[in-house]
Amino acid sequence: QVQVVQSGAEMKKPGASVKVSCKASGYTFANNHIHWVRQAPGQGLEWMGTINPRGGSTNYARNFQGRISMTGDTSSSTIYMELSSLRTEDTAMYYCARLHGSSGGGNLDSWGQGTLVTVSS
Amino acid sequence: SYDLTQPPSVSVSPGQTASISCSGDNLGHKYVGWYQQRPGQSPVLVIFQDTLRPSGVPDRFSGSNSGHTATLTISETQVTDEADYYCQAWDSSTVIFGGGTKLTVL
């Protein structure tokens, strides 16, 4: 069955960078875009961006442009999301999720377990 | 920017029907998905493409979308349905989430 497994919790200082991994299995990795969504404590879901594993093209949310990068490794079916210049407001649970359907109309049908990123001095 | 508006909270008695709305400009022209998020857990897709249920989701969950409003309906609501629910759509190439609705079953 489809599984999406993320790397473990991270604690970072303001100004640092964090890189979170997302390993997919149970389907053909290149066939589905991967999206990243974050959720600050007690808040709603915030879309961060997406990557097409086939070719590596990306589309980032305006709020994160300039300090976010998503990359993929097809040999290990793993996607990486790196967020730089961290601020305390970046403290959140970060999720990766598989897109079911096409960009522009699909939905996120398989979610990782989440990676808690804590930014504190 | 495109916004999706949900009521912050909805309450329902066990066994009754709960309806959660999601409104946006001409939302009926877009496909809407709905996610259930129980406390401490990852979101789970319960409705996609307005009305379709992923395998494993009970048929008590249904969706509709017309005009400016999409609706998630949960019939015969159970205590286990208590969770936060988020609607989701696309605006051009951007994913948009509603602010979420806390469903209380009491």
JSON list of C-alpha atoms in Angstrom, two decimals:
[
{"chain": "A", "resi": 1, "resn": "GLN", "atom": "CA", "xyz": [0.00, 0.00, 0.00]},
{"chain": "A", "resi": 2, "resn": "VAL", "atom": "CA", "xyz": [1.03, 3.61, -0.46]},
{"chain": "A", "resi": 3, "resn": "GLN", "atom": "CA", "xyz": [3.26, 4.88, 2.34]},
{"chain": "A", "resi": 4, "resn": "VAL", "atom": "CA", "xyz": [4.92, 8.22, 2.92]},
{"chain": "A", "resi": 5, "resn": "VAL", "atom": "CA", "xyz": [7.48, 8.32, 5.73]},
{"chain": "A", "resi": 6, "resn": "GLN", "atom": "CA", "xyz": [9.18, 11.49, 6.94]},
{"chain": "A", "resi": 7, "resn": "SER", "atom": "CA", "xyz": [12.38, 12.12, 8.84]},
{"chain": "A", "resi": 8, "resn": "GLY", "atom": "CA", "xyz": [12.42, 12.84, 12.55]},
{"chain": "A", "resi": 9, "resn": "ALA", "atom": "CA", "xyz": [11.93, 15.96, 14.62]},
{"chain": "A", "resi": 10, "resn": "GLU", "atom": "CA", "xyz": [14.38, 18.82, 14.33]},
{"chain": "A", "resi": 11, "resn": "MET", "atom": "CA", "xyz": [15.39, 21.63, 16.65]},
{"chain": "A", "resi": 12, "resn": "LYS", "atom": "CA", "xyz": [17.05, 24.65, 15.07]},
{"chain": "A", "resi": 13, "resn": "LYS", "atom": "CA", "xyz": [18.24, 28.11, 16.03]},
{"chain": "A", "resi": 14, "resn": "PRO", "atom": "CA", "xyz": [16.92, 31.25, 14.31]},
{"chain": "A", "resi": 15, "resn": "GLY", "atom": "CA", "xyz": [18.74, 31.90, 11.06]},
{"chain": "A", "resi": 16, "resn": "ALA", "atom": "CA", "xyz": [19.59, 28.24, 10.49]},
{"chain": "A", "resi": 17, "resn": "SER", "atom": "CA", "xyz": [18.25, 25.90, 7.81]},
{"chain": "A", "resi": 18, "resn": "VAL", "atom": "CA", "xyz": [16.35, 22.63, 8.10]},
{"chain": "A", "resi": 19, "resn": "LYS", "atom": "CA", "xyz": [16.07, 19.79, 5.60]},
{"chain": "A", "resi": 20, "resn": "VAL", "atom": "CA", "xyz": [13.20, 17.33, 5.93]},
{"chain": "A", "resi": 21, "resn": "SER", "atom": "CA", "xyz": [12.96, 14.11, 3.93]},
{"chain": "A", "resi": 22, "resn": "CYS", "atom": "CA", "xyz": [9.92, 12.27, 2.66]},
{"chain": "A", "resi": 23, "resn": "LYS", "atom": "CA", "xyz": [10.28, 8.69, 1.41]},
{"chain": "A", "resi": 24, "resn": "ALA", "atom": "CA", "xyz": [7.49, 7.23, -0.70]},
{"chain": "A", "resi": 25, "resn": "SER", "atom": "CA", "xyz": [6.71, 3.58, -1.37]},
{"chain": "A", "resi": 26, "resn": "GLY", "atom": "CA", "xyz": [3.94, 1.37, -2.69]},
{"chain": "A", "resi": 27, "resn": "TYR", "atom": "CA", "xyz": [3.48, 3.14, -6.02]},
{"chain": "A", "resi": 28, "resn": "THR", "atom": "CA", "xyz": [5.46, 4.42, -9.00]},
{"chain": "A", "resi": 29, "resn": "PHE", "atom": "CA", "xyz": [7.30, 7.35, -7.46]},
{"chain": "A", "resi": 30, "resn": "ALA", "atom": "CA", "xyz": [7.60, 9.41, -10.65]},
{"chain": "A", "resi": 31, "resn": "ASN", "atom": "CA", "xyz": [3.87, 9.36, -11.36]},
{"chain": "A", "resi": 32, "resn": "ASN", "atom": "CA", "xyz": [2.64, 11.63, -8.54]},
{"chain": "A", "resi": 33, "resn": "HIS", "atom": "CA", "xyz": [3.61, 15.11, -7.43]},
{"chain": "A", "resi": 34, "resn": "ILE", "atom": "CA", "xyz": [4.58, 15.58, -3.79]},
{"chain": "A", "resi": 35, "resn": "HIS", "atom": "CA", "xyz": [3.33, 18.57, -1.82]},
{"chain": "A", "resi": 36, "resn": "TRP", "atom": "CA", "xyz": [4.48, 20.10, 1.46]},
{"chain": "A", "resi": 37, "resn": "VAL", "atom": "CA", "xyz": [2.04, 21.53, 3.99]},
{"chain": "A", "resi": 38, "resn": "ARG", "atom": "CA", "xyz": [2.80, 22.93, 7.41]},
{"chain": "A", "resi": 39, "resn": "GLN", "atom": "CA", "xyz": [0.72, 23.48, 10.52]},
{"chain": "A", "resi": 40, "resn": "ALA", "atom": "CA", "xyz": [1.76, 25.83, 13.30]},
{"chain": "A", "resi": 41, "resn": "PRO", "atom": "CA", "xyz": [0.68, 24.85, 16.82]},
{"chain": "A", "resi": 42, "resn": "GLY", "atom": "CA", "xyz": [-3.09, 25.23, 17.14]},
{"chain": "A", "resi": 43, "resn": "GLN", "atom": "CA", "xyz": [-3.41, 26.62, 13.63]},
{"chain": "A", "resi": 44, "resn": "GLY", "atom": "CA", "xyz": [-4.70, 25.46, 10.24]},
{"chain": "A", "resi": 45, "resn": "LEU", "atom": "CA", "xyz": [-3.00, 23.96, 7.22]},
{"chain": "A", "resi": 46, "resn": "GLU", "atom": "CA", "xyz": [-0.66, 26.12, 5.12]},
{"chain": "A", "resi": 47, "resn": "TRP", "atom": "CA", "xyz": [0.45, 25.00, 1.66]},
{"chain": "A", "resi": 48, "resn": "MET", "atom": "CA", "xyz": [4.16, 25.46, 1.01]},
{"chain": "A", "resi": 49, "resn": "GLY", "atom": "CA", "xyz": [4.74, 24.11, -2.47]},
{"chain": "A", "resi": 50, "resn": "THR", "atom": "CA", "xyz": [5.09, 21.09, -4.70]},
{"chain": "A", "resi": 51, "resn": "ILE", "atom": "CA", "xyz": [7.62, 19.12, -6.72]},
{"chain": "A", "resi": 52, "resn": "ASN", "atom": "CA", "xyz": [7.17, 16.88, -9.72]},
{"chain": "A", "resi": 53, "resn": "PRO", "atom": "CA", "xyz": [9.47, 13.90, -9.10]},
{"chain": "A", "resi": 54, "resn": "ARG", "atom": "CA", "xyz": [9.62, 13.36, -12.88]},
{"chain": "A", "resi": 55, "resn": "GLY", "atom": "CA", "xyz": [12.03, 16.08, -13.87]},
{"chain": "A", "resi": 56, "resn": "GLY", "atom": "CA", "xyz": [12.15, 17.96, -10.57]},
{"chain": "A", "resi": 57, "resn": "SER", "atom": "CA", "xyz": [10.09, 21.01, -11.52]},
{"chain": "A", "resi": 58, "resn": "THR", "atom": "CA", "xyz": [8.83, 22.94, -8.52]},
{"chain": "A", "resi": 59, "resn": "ASN", "atom": "CA", "xyz": [6.16, 25.48, -7.62]},
{"chain": "A", "resi": 60, "resn": "TYR", "atom": "CA", "xyz": [6.50, 27.32, -4.32]},
{"chain": "A", "resi": 61, "resn": "ALA", "atom": "CA", "xyz": [3.94, 29.33, -2.38]},
{"chain": "A", "resi": 62, "resn": "ARG", "atom": "CA", "xyz": [4.59, 33.04, -2.49]},
{"chain": "A", "resi": 63, "resn": "ASN", "atom": "CA", "xyz": [5.10, 33.19, 1.27]},
{"chain": "A", "resi": 64, "resn": "PHE", "atom": "CA", "xyz": [8.15, 30.94, 1.05]},
{"chain": "A", "resi": 65, "resn": "GLN", "atom": "CA", "xyz": [9.77, 31.96, -2.22]},
{"chain": "A", "resi": 66, "resn": "GLY", "atom": "CA", "xyz": [13.42, 32.77, -1.77]},
{"chain": "A", "resi": 67, "resn": "ARG", "atom": "CA", "xyz": [13.99, 30.55, 1.24]},
{"chain": "A", "resi": 68, "resn": "ILE", "atom": "CA", "xyz": [12.49, 27.17, 0.27]},
{"chain": "A", "resi": 69, "resn": "SER", "atom": "CA", "xyz": [13.91, 24.45, -1.93]},
{"chain": "A", "resi": 70, "resn": "MET", "atom": "CA", "xyz": [12.47, 21.06, -2.88]},
{"chain": "A", "resi": 71, "resn": "THR", "atom": "CA", "xyz": [14.53, 18.35, -4.51]},
{"chain": "A", "resi": 72, "resn": "GLY", "atom": "CA", "xyz": [14.01, 14.70, -5.38]},
{"chain": "A", "resi": 73, "resn": "ASP", "atom": "CA", "xyz": [16.07, 11.53, -5.60]},
{"chain": "A", "resi": 74, "resn": "THR", "atom": "CA", "xyz": [14.34, 9.02, -7.84]},
{"chain": "A", "resi": 75, "resn": "SER", "atom": "CA", "xyz": [16.84, 6.29, -6.97]},
{"chain": "A", "resi": 76, "resn": "SER", "atom": "CA", "xyz": [15.58, 6.25, -3.38]},
{"chain": "A", "resi": 77, "resn": "SER", "atom": "CA", "xyz": [12.03, 7.57, -4.00]},
{"chain": "A", "resi": 78, "resn": "THR", "atom": "CA", "xyz": [12.74, 10.42, -1.60]},
{"chain": "A", "resi": 79, "resn": "ILE", "atom": "CA", "xyz": [11.81, 14.08, -1.68]},
{"chain": "A", "resi": 80, "resn": "TYR", "atom": "CA", "xyz": [13.61, 16.72, 0.35]},
{"chain": "A", "resi": 81, "resn": "MET", "atom": "CA", "xyz": [12.31, 20.09, 1.54]},
{"chain": "A", "resi": 82, "resn": "GLU", "atom": "CA", "xyz": [14.80, 22.64, 2.81]},
{"chain": "A", "resi": 83, "resn": "LEU", "atom": "CA", "xyz": [13.72, 25.84, 4.51]},
{"chain": "A", "resi": 84, "resn": "SER", "atom": "CA", "xyz": [16.35, 28.47, 5.26]},
{"chain": "A", "resi": 85, "resn": "SER", "atom": "CA", "xyz": [16.62, 31.64, 7.35]},
{"chain": "A", "resi": 86, "resn": "LEU", "atom": "CA", "xyz": [14.42, 30.04, 10.00]},
{"chain": "A", "resi": 87, "resn": "ARG", "atom": "CA", "xyz": [12.41, 32.24, 12.34]},
{"chain": "A", "resi": 88, "resn": "THR", "atom": "CA", "xyz": [10.59, 31.31, 15.53]},
{"chain": "A", "resi": 89, "resn": "GLU", "atom": "CA", "xyz": [7.35, 31.60, 13.54]},
{"chain": "A", "resi": 90, "resn": "ASP", "atom": "CA", "xyz": [8.49, 28.63, 11.43]},
{"chain": "A", "resi": 91, "resn": "THR", "atom": "CA", "xyz": [7.94, 26.34, 14.42]},
{"chain": "A", "resi": 92, "resn": "ALA", "atom": "CA", "xyz": [5.37, 23.90, 13.08]},
{"chain": "A", "resi": 93, "resn": "MET", "atom": "CA", "xyz": [4.57, 20.35, 12.04]},
{"chain": "A", "resi": 94, "resn": "TYR", "atom": "CA", "xyz": [5.66, 19.85, 8.45]},
{"chain": "A", "resi": 95, "resn": "TYR", "atom": "CA", "xyz": [3.84, 17.30, 6.29]},
{"chain": "A", "resi": 96, "resn": "CYS", "atom": "CA", "xyz": [4.55, 15.88, 2.88]},
{"chain": "A", "resi": 97, "resn": "ALA", "atom": "CA", "xyz": [1.66, 14.39, 0.92]},
{"chain": "A", "resi": 98, "resn": "ARG", "atom": "CA", "xyz": [1.10, 12.69, -2.40]},
{"chain": "A", "resi": 99, "resn": "LEU", "atom": "CA", "xyz": [-1.10, 14.34, -5.00]},
{"chain": "A", "resi": 100, "resn": "HIS", "atom": "CA", "xyz": [-3.90, 12.20, -6.40]},
{"chain": "A", "resi": 101, "resn": "GLY", "atom": "CA", "xyz": [-4.88, 13.53, -9.79]},
{"chain": "A", "resi": 102, "resn": "SER", "atom": "CA", "xyz": [-3.48, 16.41, -11.77]},
{"chain": "A", "resi": 103, "resn": "SER", "atom": "CA", "xyz": [-2.04, 19.73, -10.71]},
{"chain": "A", "resi": 104, "resn": "GLY", "atom": "CA", "xyz": [-4.83, 22.25, -10.75]},
{"chain": "A", "resi": 105, "resn": "GLY", "atom": "CA", "xyz": [-7.51, 19.82, -9.66]},
{"chain": "A", "resi": 106, "resn": "GLY", "atom": "CA", "xyz": [-6.15, 16.98, -7.59]},
{"chain": "A", "resi": 107, "resn": "ASN", "atom": "CA", "xyz": [-6.19, 16.27, -3.87]},
{"chain": "A", "resi": 108, "resn": "LEU", "atom": "CA", "xyz": [-3.68, 14.97, -1.34]},
{"chain": "A", "resi": 109, "resn": "ASP", "atom": "CA", "xyz": [-4.47, 11.31, -0.73]},
{"chain": "A", "resi": 110, "resn": "SER", "atom": "CA", "xyz": [-1.52, 10.02, 1.32]},
{"chain": "A", "resi": 111, "resn": "TRP", "atom": "CA", "xyz": [0.16, 12.03, 4.04]},
{"chain": "A", "resi": 112, "resn": "GLY", "atom": "CA", "xyz": [3.34, 11.50, 5.97]},
{"chain": "A", "resi": 113, "resn": "GLN", "atom": "CA", "xyz": [3.33, 11.29, 9.73]},
{"chain": "A", "resi": 114, "resn": "GLY", "atom": "CA", "xyz": [4.66, 14.83, 10.05]},
{"chain": "A", "resi": 115, "resn": "THR", "atom": "CA", "xyz": [8.00, 16.27, 11.13]},
{"chain": "A", "resi": 116, "resn": "LEU", "atom": "CA", "xyz": [8.04, 18.70, 14.03]},
{"chain": "A", "resi": 117, "resn": "VAL", "atom": "CA", "xyz": [10.46, 21.55, 13.47]},
{"chain": "A", "resi": 118, "resn": "THR", "atom": "CA", "xyz": [11.11, 23.74, 16.49]},
{"chain": "A", "resi": 119, "resn": "VAL", "atom": "CA", "xyz": [12.94, 27.03, 16.05]},
{"chain": "A", "resi": 120, "resn": "SER", "atom": "CA", "xyz": [14.23, 28.50, 19.28]},
{"chain": "A", "resi": 121, "resn": "SER", "atom": "CA", "xyz": [17.27, 30.33, 20.53]},
{"chain": "B", "resi": 1, "resn": "SER", "atom": "CA", "xyz": [-5.58, 35.98, -3.58]},
{"chain": "B", "resi": 2, "resn": "TYR", "atom": "CA", "xyz": [-8.28, 33.34, -3.41]},
{"chain": "B", "resi": 3, "resn": "ASP", "atom": "CA", "xyz": [-9.83, 32.56, -0.02]},
{"chain": "B", "resi": 4, "resn": "LEU", "atom": "CA", "xyz": [-11.89, 29.64, 1.27]},
{"chain": "B", "resi": 5, "resn": "THR", "atom": "CA", "xyz": [-14.09, 30.42, 4.27]},
{"chain": "B", "resi": 6, "resn": "GLN", "atom": "CA", "xyz": [-15.29, 27.80, 6.76]},
{"chain": "B", "resi": 7, "resn": "PRO", "atom": "CA", "xyz": [-17.19, 28.21, 10.02]},
{"chain": "B", "resi": 8, "resn": "PRO", "atom": "CA", "xyz": [-14.79, 27.83, 12.96]},
{"chain": "B", "resi": 9, "resn": "SER", "atom": "CA", "xyz": [-17.00, 25.30, 14.70]},
{"chain": "B", "resi": 10, "resn": "VAL", "atom": "CA", "xyz": [-20.00, 23.05, 14.20]},
{"chain": "B", "resi": 11, "resn": "SER", "atom": "CA", "xyz": [-21.75, 21.00, 16.87]},
{"chain": "B", "resi": 12, "resn": "VAL", "atom": "CA", "xyz": [-23.92, 17.95, 16.33]},
{"chain": "B", "resi": 13, "resn": "SER", "atom": "CA", "xyz": [-25.54, 15.27, 18.46]},
{"chain": "B", "resi": 14, "resn": "PRO", "atom": "CA", "xyz": [-24.57, 11.63, 17.92]},
{"chain": "B", "resi": 15, "resn": "GLY", "atom": "CA", "xyz": [-26.70, 10.04, 15.22]},
{"chain": "B", "resi": 16, "resn": "GLN", "atom": "CA", "xyz": [-27.64, 13.37, 13.67]},
{"chain": "B", "resi": 17, "resn": "THR", "atom": "CA", "xyz": [-26.39, 14.91, 10.41]},
{"chain": "B", "resi": 18, "resn": "ALA", "atom": "CA", "xyz": [-23.55, 17.43, 10.38]},
{"chain": "B", "resi": 19, "resn": "SER", "atom": "CA", "xyz": [-22.97, 19.87, 7.55]},
{"chain": "B", "resi": 20, "resn": "ILE", "atom": "CA", "xyz": [-19.76, 21.87, 7.14]},
{"chain": "B", "resi": 21, "resn": "SER", "atom": "CA", "xyz": [-19.65, 24.62, 4.54]},
{"chain": "B", "resi": 22, "resn": "CYS", "atom": "CA", "xyz": [-16.76, 26.03, 2.54]},
{"chain": "B", "resi": 23, "resn": "SER", "atom": "CA", "xyz": [-17.30, 29.18, 0.53]},
{"chain": "B", "resi": 24, "resn": "GLY", "atom": "CA", "xyz": [-15.25, 30.87, -2.17]},
{"chain": "B", "resi": 25, "resn": "ASP", "atom": "CA", "xyz": [-15.78, 32.92, -5.30]},
{"chain": "B", "resi": 26, "resn": "ASN", "atom": "CA", "xyz": [-17.29, 30.64, -7.97]},
{"chain": "B", "resi": 27, "resn": "LEU", "atom": "CA", "xyz": [-16.09, 27.65, -5.97]},
{"chain": "B", "resi": 28, "resn": "GLY", "atom": "CA", "xyz": [-18.50, 25.47, -7.95]},
{"chain": "B", "resi": 29, "resn": "HIS", "atom": "CA", "xyz": [-16.18, 25.84, -10.93]},
{"chain": "B", "resi": 30, "resn": "LYS", "atom": "CA", "xyz": [-13.34, 24.17, -9.04]},
{"chain": "B", "resi": 31, "resn": "TYR", "atom": "CA", "xyz": [-12.83, 20.67, -7.63]},
{"chain": "B", "resi": 32, "resn": "VAL", "atom": "CA", "xyz": [-12.94, 20.56, -3.81]},
{"chain": "B", "resi": 33, "resn": "GLY", "atom": "CA", "xyz": [-11.41, 18.06, -1.44]},
{"chain": "B", "resi": 34, "resn": "TRP", "atom": "CA", "xyz": [-12.10, 17.57, 2.26]},
{"chain": "B", "resi": 35, "resn": "TYR", "atom": "CA", "xyz": [-9.69, 16.40, 4.95]},
{"chain": "B", "resi": 36, "resn": "GLN", "atom": "CA", "xyz": [-10.34, 15.07, 8.44]},
{"chain": "B", "resi": 37, "resn": "GLN", "atom": "CA", "xyz": [-7.69, 15.69, 11.08]},
{"chain": "B", "resi": 38, "resn": "ARG", "atom": "CA", "xyz": [-8.07, 14.10, 14.47]},
{"chain": "B", "resi": 39, "resn": "PRO", "atom": "CA", "xyz": [-6.00, 15.53, 17.36]},
{"chain": "B", "resi": 40, "resn": "GLY", "atom": "CA", "xyz": [-2.35, 14.62, 17.06]},
{"chain": "B", "resi": 41, "resn": "GLN", "atom": "CA", "xyz": [-2.78, 12.91, 13.70]},
{"chain": "B", "resi": 42, "resn": "SER", "atom": "CA", "xyz": [-2.04, 13.71, 10.06]},
{"chain": "B", "resi": 43, "resn": "PRO", "atom": "CA", "xyz": [-4.89, 14.88, 7.83]},
{"chain": "B", "resi": 44, "resn": "VAL", "atom": "CA", "xyz": [-6.85, 12.20, 5.97]},
{"chain": "B", "resi": 45, "resn": "LEU", "atom": "CA", "xyz": [-8.63, 12.77, 2.66]},
{"chain": "B", "resi": 46, "resn": "VAL", "atom": "CA", "xyz": [-12.33, 11.94, 3.06]},
{"chain": "B", "resi": 47, "resn": "ILE", "atom": "CA", "xyz": [-13.80, 13.51, -0.11]},
{"chain": "B", "resi": 48, "resn": "PHE", "atom": "CA", "xyz": [-12.08, 14.30, -3.42]},
{"chain": "B", "resi": 49, "resn": "GLN", "atom": "CA", "xyz": [-13.29, 15.91, -6.63]},
{"chain": "B", "resi": 50, "resn": "ASP", "atom": "CA", "xyz": [-16.32, 17.36, -4.82]},
{"chain": "B", "resi": 51, "resn": "THR", "atom": "CA", "xyz": [-18.24, 14.12, -4.26]},
{"chain": "B", "resi": 52, "resn": "LEU", "atom": "CA", "xyz": [-15.96, 11.06, -4.42]},
{"chain": "B", "resi": 53, "resn": "ARG", "atom": "CA", "xyz": [-14.92, 8.98, -1.42]},
{"chain": "B", "resi": 54, "resn": "PRO", "atom": "CA", "xyz": [-11.52, 7.30, -1.16]},
{"chain": "B", "resi": 55, "resn": "SER", "atom": "CA", "xyz": [-11.68, 3.60, -0.40]},
{"chain": "B", "resi": 56, "resn": "GLY", "atom": "CA", "xyz": [-12.14, 2.97, 3.29]},
{"chain": "B", "resi": 57, "resn": "VAL", "atom": "CA", "xyz": [-14.09, 6.17, 3.97]},
{"chain": "B", "resi": 58, "resn": "PRO", "atom": "CA", "xyz": [-17.60, 5.35, 5.23]},
{"chain": "B", "resi": 59, "resn": "ASP", "atom": "CA", "xyz": [-20.49, 6.26, 2.97]},
{"chain": "B", "resi": 60, "resn": "ARG", "atom": "CA", "xyz": [-21.80, 8.43, 5.81]},
{"chain": "B", "resi": 61, "resn": "PHE", "atom": "CA", "xyz": [-19.43, 11.06, 4.36]},
{"chain": "B", "resi": 62, "resn": "SER", "atom": "CA", "xyz": [-20.66, 12.90, 1.28]},
{"chain": "B", "resi": 63, "resn": "GLY", "atom": "CA", "xyz": [-19.83, 16.11, -0.53]},
{"chain": "B", "resi": 64, "resn": "SER", "atom": "CA", "xyz": [-21.43, 18.62, -2.85]},
{"chain": "B", "resi": 65, "resn": "ASN", "atom": "CA", "xyz": [-20.27, 21.76, -4.62]},
{"chain": "B", "resi": 66, "resn": "SER", "atom": "CA", "xyz": [-22.30, 24.38, -6.45]},
{"chain": "B", "resi": 67, "resn": "GLY", "atom": "CA", "xyz": [-22.26, 28.11, -6.93]},
{"chain": "B", "resi": 68, "resn": "HIS", "atom": "CA", "xyz": [-20.01, 29.61, -4.29]},
{"chain": "B", "resi": 69, "resn": "THR", "atom": "CA", "xyz": [-20.31, 26.89, -1.64]},
{"chain": "B", "resi": 70, "resn": "ALA", "atom": "CA", "xyz": [-19.07, 23.35, -1.13]},
{"chain": "B", "resi": 71, "resn": "THR", "atom": "CA", "xyz": [-20.53, 21.25, 1.67]},
{"chain": "B", "resi": 72, "resn": "LEU", "atom": "CA", "xyz": [-19.30, 18.22, 3.56]},
{"chain": "B", "resi": 73, "resn": "THR", "atom": "CA", "xyz": [-22.15, 16.22, 5.03]},
{"chain": "B", "resi": 74, "resn": "ILE", "atom": "CA", "xyz": [-21.71, 13.55, 7.68]},
{"chain": "B", "resi": 75, "resn": "SER", "atom": "CA", "xyz": [-24.81, 11.49, 8.32]},
{"chain": "B", "resi": 76, "resn": "GLU", "atom": "CA", "xyz": [-25.39, 9.38, 11.43]},
{"chain": "B", "resi": 77, "resn": "THR", "atom": "CA", "xyz": [-22.53, 11.23, 13.08]},
{"chain": "B", "resi": 78, "resn": "GLN", "atom": "CA", "xyz": [-20.43, 9.22, 15.52]},
{"chain": "B", "resi": 79, "resn": "VAL", "atom": "CA", "xyz": [-18.26, 10.34, 18.40]},
{"chain": "B", "resi": 80, "resn": "THR", "atom": "CA", "xyz": [-15.25, 9.17, 16.38]},
{"chain": "B", "resi": 81, "resn": "ASP", "atom": "CA", "xyz": [-16.08, 11.79, 13.72]},
{"chain": "B", "resi": 82, "resn": "GLU", "atom": "CA", "xyz": [-15.09, 14.54, 16.14]},
{"chain": "B", "resi": 83, "resn": "ALA", "atom": "CA", "xyz": [-12.16, 16.25, 14.44]},
{"chain": "B", "resi": 84, "resn": "ASP", "atom": "CA", "xyz": [-11.04, 19.29, 12.48]},
{"chain": "B", "resi": 85, "resn": "TYR", "atom": "CA", "xyz": [-12.18, 19.37, 8.86]},
{"chain": "B", "resi": 86, "resn": "TYR", "atom": "CA", "xyz": [-10.48, 21.34, 6.09]},
{"chain": "B", "resi": 87, "resn": "CYS", "atom": "CA", "xyz": [-11.66, 22.05, 2.57]},
{"chain": "B", "resi": 88, "resn": "GLN", "atom": "CA", "xyz": [-9.14, 22.43, -0.23]},
{"chain": "B", "resi": 89, "resn": "ALA", "atom": "CA", "xyz": [-9.20, 23.74, -3.78]},
{"chain": "B", "resi": 90, "resn": "TRP", "atom": "CA", "xyz": [-6.81, 25.12, -6.37]},
{"chain": "B", "resi": 91, "resn": "ASP", "atom": "CA", "xyz": [-6.35, 28.68, -7.51]},
{"chain": "B", "resi": 92, "resn": "SER", "atom": "CA", "xyz": [-4.35, 28.48, -10.74]},
{"chain": "B", "resi": 93, "resn": "SER", "atom": "CA", "xyz": [-1.31, 26.46, -9.69]},
{"chain": "B", "resi": 94, "resn": "THR", "atom": "CA", "xyz": [-1.66, 27.13, -5.96]},
{"chain": "B", "resi": 95, "resn": "VAL", "atom": "CA", "xyz": [-3.27, 24.88, -3.36]},
{"chain": "B", "resi": 96, "resn": "ILE", "atom": "CA", "xyz": [-5.67, 26.70, -1.04]},
{"chain": "B", "resi": 97, "resn": "PHE", "atom": "CA", "xyz": [-6.96, 25.41, 2.28]},
{"chain": "B", "resi": 98, "resn": "GLY", "atom": "CA", "xyz": [-9.93, 26.68, 4.22]},
{"chain": "B", "resi": 99, "resn": "GLY", "atom": "CA", "xyz": [-9.31, 27.79, 7.78]},
{"chain": "B", "resi": 100, "resn": "GLY", "atom": "CA", "xyz": [-10.76, 24.59, 9.20]},
{"chain": "B", "resi": 101, "resn": "THR", "atom": "CA", "xyz": [-13.90, 23.67, 11.13]},
{"chain": "B", "resi": 102, "resn": "LYS", "atom": "CA", "xyz": [-13.87, 21.96, 14.50]},
{"chain": "B", "resi": 103, "resn": "LEU", "atom": "CA", "xyz": [-16.66, 19.39, 14.59]},
{"chain": "B", "resi": 104, "resn": "THR", "atom": "CA", "xyz": [-17.87, 18.64, 18.10]},
{"chain": "B", "resi": 105, "resn": "VAL", "atom": "CA", "xyz": [-20.10, 15.61, 18.66]},
{"chain": "B", "resi": 106, "resn": "LEU", "atom": "CA", "xyz": [-21.98, 15.84, 21.93]}
]
